[in-house]
mmCIF file of C-alpha atoms and ligand atoms in Angstrom:
data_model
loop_
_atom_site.group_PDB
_atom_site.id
_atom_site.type_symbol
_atom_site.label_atom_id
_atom_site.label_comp_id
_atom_site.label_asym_id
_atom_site.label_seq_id
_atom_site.Cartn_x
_atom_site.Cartn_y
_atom_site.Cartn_z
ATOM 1 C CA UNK M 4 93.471 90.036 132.477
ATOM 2 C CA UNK M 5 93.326 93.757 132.564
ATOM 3 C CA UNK M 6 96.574 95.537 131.675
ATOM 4 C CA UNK M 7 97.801 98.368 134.028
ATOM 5 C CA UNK M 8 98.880 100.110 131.394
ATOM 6 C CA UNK M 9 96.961 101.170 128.724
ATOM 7 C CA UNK M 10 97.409 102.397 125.334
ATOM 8 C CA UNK M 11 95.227 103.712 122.420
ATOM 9 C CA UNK M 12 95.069 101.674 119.058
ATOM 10 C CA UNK M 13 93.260 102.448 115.689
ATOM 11 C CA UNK M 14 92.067 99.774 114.483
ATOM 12 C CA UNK M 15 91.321 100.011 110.539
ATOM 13 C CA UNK M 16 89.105 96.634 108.835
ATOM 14 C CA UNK M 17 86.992 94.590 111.018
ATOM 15 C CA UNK M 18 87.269 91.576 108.963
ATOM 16 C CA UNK M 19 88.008 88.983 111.267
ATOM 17 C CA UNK M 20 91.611 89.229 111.850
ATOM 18 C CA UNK M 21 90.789 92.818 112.823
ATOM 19 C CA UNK M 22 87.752 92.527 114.953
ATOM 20 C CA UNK M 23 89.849 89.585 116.760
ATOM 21 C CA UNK M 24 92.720 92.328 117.832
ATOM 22 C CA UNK M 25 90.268 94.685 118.360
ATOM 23 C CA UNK M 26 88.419 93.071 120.662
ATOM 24 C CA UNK M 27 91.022 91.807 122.177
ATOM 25 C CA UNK M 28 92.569 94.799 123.118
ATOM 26 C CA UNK M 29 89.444 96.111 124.227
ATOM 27 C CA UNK M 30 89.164 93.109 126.823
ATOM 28 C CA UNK M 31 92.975 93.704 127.903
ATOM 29 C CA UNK M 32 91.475 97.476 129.280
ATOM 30 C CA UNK M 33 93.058 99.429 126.087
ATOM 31 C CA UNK M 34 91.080 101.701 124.103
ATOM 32 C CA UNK M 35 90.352 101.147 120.168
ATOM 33 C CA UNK M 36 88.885 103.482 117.567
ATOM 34 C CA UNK M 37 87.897 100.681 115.459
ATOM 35 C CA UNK M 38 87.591 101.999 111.379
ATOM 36 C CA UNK M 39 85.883 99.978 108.681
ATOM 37 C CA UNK M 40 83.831 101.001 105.354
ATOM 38 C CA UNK M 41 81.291 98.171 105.781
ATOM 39 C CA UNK M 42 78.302 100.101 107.594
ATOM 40 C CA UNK M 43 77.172 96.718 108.601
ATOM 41 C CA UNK M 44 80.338 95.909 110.218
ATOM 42 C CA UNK M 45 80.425 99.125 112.245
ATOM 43 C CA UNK M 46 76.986 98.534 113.573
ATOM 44 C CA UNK M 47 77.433 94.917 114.113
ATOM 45 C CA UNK M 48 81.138 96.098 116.436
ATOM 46 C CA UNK M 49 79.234 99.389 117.887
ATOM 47 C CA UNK M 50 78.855 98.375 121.077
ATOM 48 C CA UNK M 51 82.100 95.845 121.893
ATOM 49 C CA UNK M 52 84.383 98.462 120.960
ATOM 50 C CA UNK M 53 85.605 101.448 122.549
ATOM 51 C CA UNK M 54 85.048 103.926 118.820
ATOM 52 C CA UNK M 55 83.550 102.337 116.202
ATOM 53 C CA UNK M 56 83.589 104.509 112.774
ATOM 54 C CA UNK M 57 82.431 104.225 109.099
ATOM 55 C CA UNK M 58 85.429 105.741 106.829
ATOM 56 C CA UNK M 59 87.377 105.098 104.457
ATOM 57 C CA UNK M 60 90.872 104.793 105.471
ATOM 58 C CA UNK M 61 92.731 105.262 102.292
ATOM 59 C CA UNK M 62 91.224 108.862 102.662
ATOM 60 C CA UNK M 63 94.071 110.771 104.565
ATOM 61 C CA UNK M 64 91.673 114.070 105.593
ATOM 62 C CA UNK M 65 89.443 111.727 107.114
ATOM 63 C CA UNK M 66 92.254 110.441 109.057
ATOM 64 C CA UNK M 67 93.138 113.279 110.502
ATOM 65 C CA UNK M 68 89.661 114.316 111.339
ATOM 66 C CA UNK M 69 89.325 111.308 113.204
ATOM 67 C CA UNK M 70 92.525 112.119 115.318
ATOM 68 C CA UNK M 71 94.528 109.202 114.383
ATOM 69 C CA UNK M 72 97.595 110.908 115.664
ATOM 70 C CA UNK M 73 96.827 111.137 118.877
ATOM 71 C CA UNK M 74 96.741 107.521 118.926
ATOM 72 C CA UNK M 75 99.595 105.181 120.322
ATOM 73 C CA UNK M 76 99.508 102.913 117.645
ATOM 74 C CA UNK M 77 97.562 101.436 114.530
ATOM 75 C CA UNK M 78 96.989 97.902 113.388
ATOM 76 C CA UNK M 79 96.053 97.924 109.417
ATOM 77 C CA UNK M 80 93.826 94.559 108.998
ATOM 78 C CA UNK M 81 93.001 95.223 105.116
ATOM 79 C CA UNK M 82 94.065 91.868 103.792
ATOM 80 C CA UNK M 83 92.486 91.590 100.393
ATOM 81 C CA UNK M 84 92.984 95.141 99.063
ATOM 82 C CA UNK M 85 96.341 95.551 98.763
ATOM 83 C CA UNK M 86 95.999 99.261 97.161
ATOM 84 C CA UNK M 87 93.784 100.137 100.203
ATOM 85 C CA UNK M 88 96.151 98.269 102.948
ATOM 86 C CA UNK M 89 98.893 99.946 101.472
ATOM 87 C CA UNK M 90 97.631 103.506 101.608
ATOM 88 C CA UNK M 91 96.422 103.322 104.945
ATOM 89 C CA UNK M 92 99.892 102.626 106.298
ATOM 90 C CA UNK M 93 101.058 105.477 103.831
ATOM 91 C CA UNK M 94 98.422 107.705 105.545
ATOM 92 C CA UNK M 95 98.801 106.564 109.287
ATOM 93 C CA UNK M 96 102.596 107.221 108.867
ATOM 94 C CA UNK M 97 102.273 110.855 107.060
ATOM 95 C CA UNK M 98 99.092 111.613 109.920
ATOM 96 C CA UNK M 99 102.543 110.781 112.833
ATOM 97 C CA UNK M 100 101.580 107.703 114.180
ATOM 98 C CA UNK M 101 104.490 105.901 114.829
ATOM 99 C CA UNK M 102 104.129 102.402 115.739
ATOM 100 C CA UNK M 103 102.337 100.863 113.213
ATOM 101 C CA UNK M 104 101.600 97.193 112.438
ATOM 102 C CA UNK M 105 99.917 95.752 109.645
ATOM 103 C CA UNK M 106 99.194 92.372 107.954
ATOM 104 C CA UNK M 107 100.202 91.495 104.892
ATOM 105 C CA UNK M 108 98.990 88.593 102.429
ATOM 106 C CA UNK M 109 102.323 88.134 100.843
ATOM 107 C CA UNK M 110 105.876 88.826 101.275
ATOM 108 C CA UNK M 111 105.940 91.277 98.360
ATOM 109 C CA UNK M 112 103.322 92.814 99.585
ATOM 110 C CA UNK M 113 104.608 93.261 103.215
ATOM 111 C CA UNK M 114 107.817 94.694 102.052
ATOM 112 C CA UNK M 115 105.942 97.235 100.238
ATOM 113 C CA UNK M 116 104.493 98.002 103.751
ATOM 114 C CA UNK M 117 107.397 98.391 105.376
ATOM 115 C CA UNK M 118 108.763 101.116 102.697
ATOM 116 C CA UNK M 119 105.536 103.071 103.287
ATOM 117 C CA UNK M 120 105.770 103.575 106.767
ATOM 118 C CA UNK M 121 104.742 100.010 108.942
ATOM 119 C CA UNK M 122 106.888 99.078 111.501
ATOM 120 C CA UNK M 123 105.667 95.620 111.828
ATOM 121 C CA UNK M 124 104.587 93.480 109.380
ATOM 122 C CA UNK M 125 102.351 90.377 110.377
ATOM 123 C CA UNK M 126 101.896 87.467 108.515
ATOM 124 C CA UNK M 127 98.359 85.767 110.485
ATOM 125 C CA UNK M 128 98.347 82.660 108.245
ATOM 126 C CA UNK M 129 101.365 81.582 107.519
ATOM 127 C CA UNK M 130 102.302 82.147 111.204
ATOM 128 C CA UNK M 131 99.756 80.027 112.065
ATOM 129 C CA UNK M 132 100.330 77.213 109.939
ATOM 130 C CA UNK M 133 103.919 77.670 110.914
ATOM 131 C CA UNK M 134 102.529 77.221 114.742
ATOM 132 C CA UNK M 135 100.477 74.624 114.059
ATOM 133 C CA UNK M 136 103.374 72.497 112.597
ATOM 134 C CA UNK M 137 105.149 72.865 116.126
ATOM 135 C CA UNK M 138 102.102 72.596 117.881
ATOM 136 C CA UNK M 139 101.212 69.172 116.443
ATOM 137 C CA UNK M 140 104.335 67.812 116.594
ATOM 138 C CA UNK M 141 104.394 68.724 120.246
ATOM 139 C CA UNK M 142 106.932 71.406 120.418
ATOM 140 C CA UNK M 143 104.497 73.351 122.129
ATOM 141 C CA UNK M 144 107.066 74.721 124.446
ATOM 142 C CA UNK M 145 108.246 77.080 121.888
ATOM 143 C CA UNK M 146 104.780 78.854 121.341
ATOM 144 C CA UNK M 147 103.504 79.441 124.686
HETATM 145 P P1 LIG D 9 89.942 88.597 107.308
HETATM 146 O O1 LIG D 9 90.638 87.431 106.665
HETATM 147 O O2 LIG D 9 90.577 89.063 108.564
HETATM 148 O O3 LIG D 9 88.458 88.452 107.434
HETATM 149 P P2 LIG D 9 90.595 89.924 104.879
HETATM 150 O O4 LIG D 9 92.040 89.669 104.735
HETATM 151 O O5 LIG D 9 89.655 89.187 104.005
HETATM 152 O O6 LIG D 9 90.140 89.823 106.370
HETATM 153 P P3 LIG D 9 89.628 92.307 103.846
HETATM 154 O O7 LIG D 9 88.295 91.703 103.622
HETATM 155 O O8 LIG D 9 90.466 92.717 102.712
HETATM 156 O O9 LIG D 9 90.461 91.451 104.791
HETATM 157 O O10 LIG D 9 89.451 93.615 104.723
HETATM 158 C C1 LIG D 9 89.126 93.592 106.059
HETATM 159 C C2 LIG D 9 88.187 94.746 106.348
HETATM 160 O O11 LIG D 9 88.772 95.967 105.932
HETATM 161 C C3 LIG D 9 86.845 94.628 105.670
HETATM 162 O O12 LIG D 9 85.845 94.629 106.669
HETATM 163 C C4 LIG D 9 86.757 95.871 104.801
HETATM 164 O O13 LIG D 9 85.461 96.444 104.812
HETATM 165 C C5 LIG D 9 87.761 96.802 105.448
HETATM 166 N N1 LIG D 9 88.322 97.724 104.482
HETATM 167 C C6 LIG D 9 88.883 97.434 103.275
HETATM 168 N N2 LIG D 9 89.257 98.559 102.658
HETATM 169 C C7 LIG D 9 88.954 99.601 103.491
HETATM 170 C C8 LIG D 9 89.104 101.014 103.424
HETATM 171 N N3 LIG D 9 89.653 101.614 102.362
HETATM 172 N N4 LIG D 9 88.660 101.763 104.462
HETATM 173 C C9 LIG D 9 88.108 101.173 105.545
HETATM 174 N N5 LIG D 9 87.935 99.858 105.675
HETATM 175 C C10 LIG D 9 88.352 99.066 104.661
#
């Protein structure tokens, strides 16, 4: 399925919550600047992705440089590091991007997000368990 409409995402962390929406949107027929610290991670996405670039997104200069505002939207997939996950969204939102979504590992830590700029705040594993529970219990109608 190729959208007829497509948009332009930054992707930042290509951990696998990341890489999964970035290739996803790549296979949809949008186009991804994909941003990760992990030089082995940018190699191993180089070619799947539309951009694929070594930075570090907590860095709001290099942000810029890499035209982030000229981007649709951002996804912030930096689960772990809360002090990094937070000021990526703090830099996306100063840089003007305006629809930004990010995961969060907690609840404190996704409203923390939202006060620094994210306009949605994604939850991958407790939505899935949350899924699952319907799923297995054959409420699938809900989910799909
Ligand atoms: P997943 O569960 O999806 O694998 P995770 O929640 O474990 O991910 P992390 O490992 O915290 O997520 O981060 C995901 C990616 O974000 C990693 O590949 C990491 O290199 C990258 N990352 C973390 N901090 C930064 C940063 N400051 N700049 C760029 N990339 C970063």
């Amino acid at each position: 399925f190729r959208n007829s409409d497509p948009t332009t995402v930054v992707v930042i962390g290509l951990g696998r919550f990341g890489s999964a929406v970035a290739e996803s949107l790549v296979q949809m027929g949008h186009e991804v600047l994909a941003v990760d610290e992990n030089p082995a991670l940018v190699e191993r996405w180089a070619d799947d992705l539309t951009h694929v670039v070594q930075a570090d997104s907590t860095d709001d200069q290099a942000l810029r440089q890499l035209g982030v505002a000229d981007f649709d939207r951002a996804v912030v997939a930096i689960g772990d590091d809360i002090e990094a996950s937070v000021l990526t969204v703090l830099a996306l939102a100063e840089a003007g991007v305006k629809d930004i979504w990010a995961k969060a590992i907690t609840r404190k830590h996704g409203k923390i997000l939202q006060r620094v700029g994210a306009t949605h705040v994604v939850y991958p594993e407790f939505s899935m368990g949350e899924r699952v529970a319907h799923m297995l219990t054959g409420r699938m109608e809900d989910y799909i």
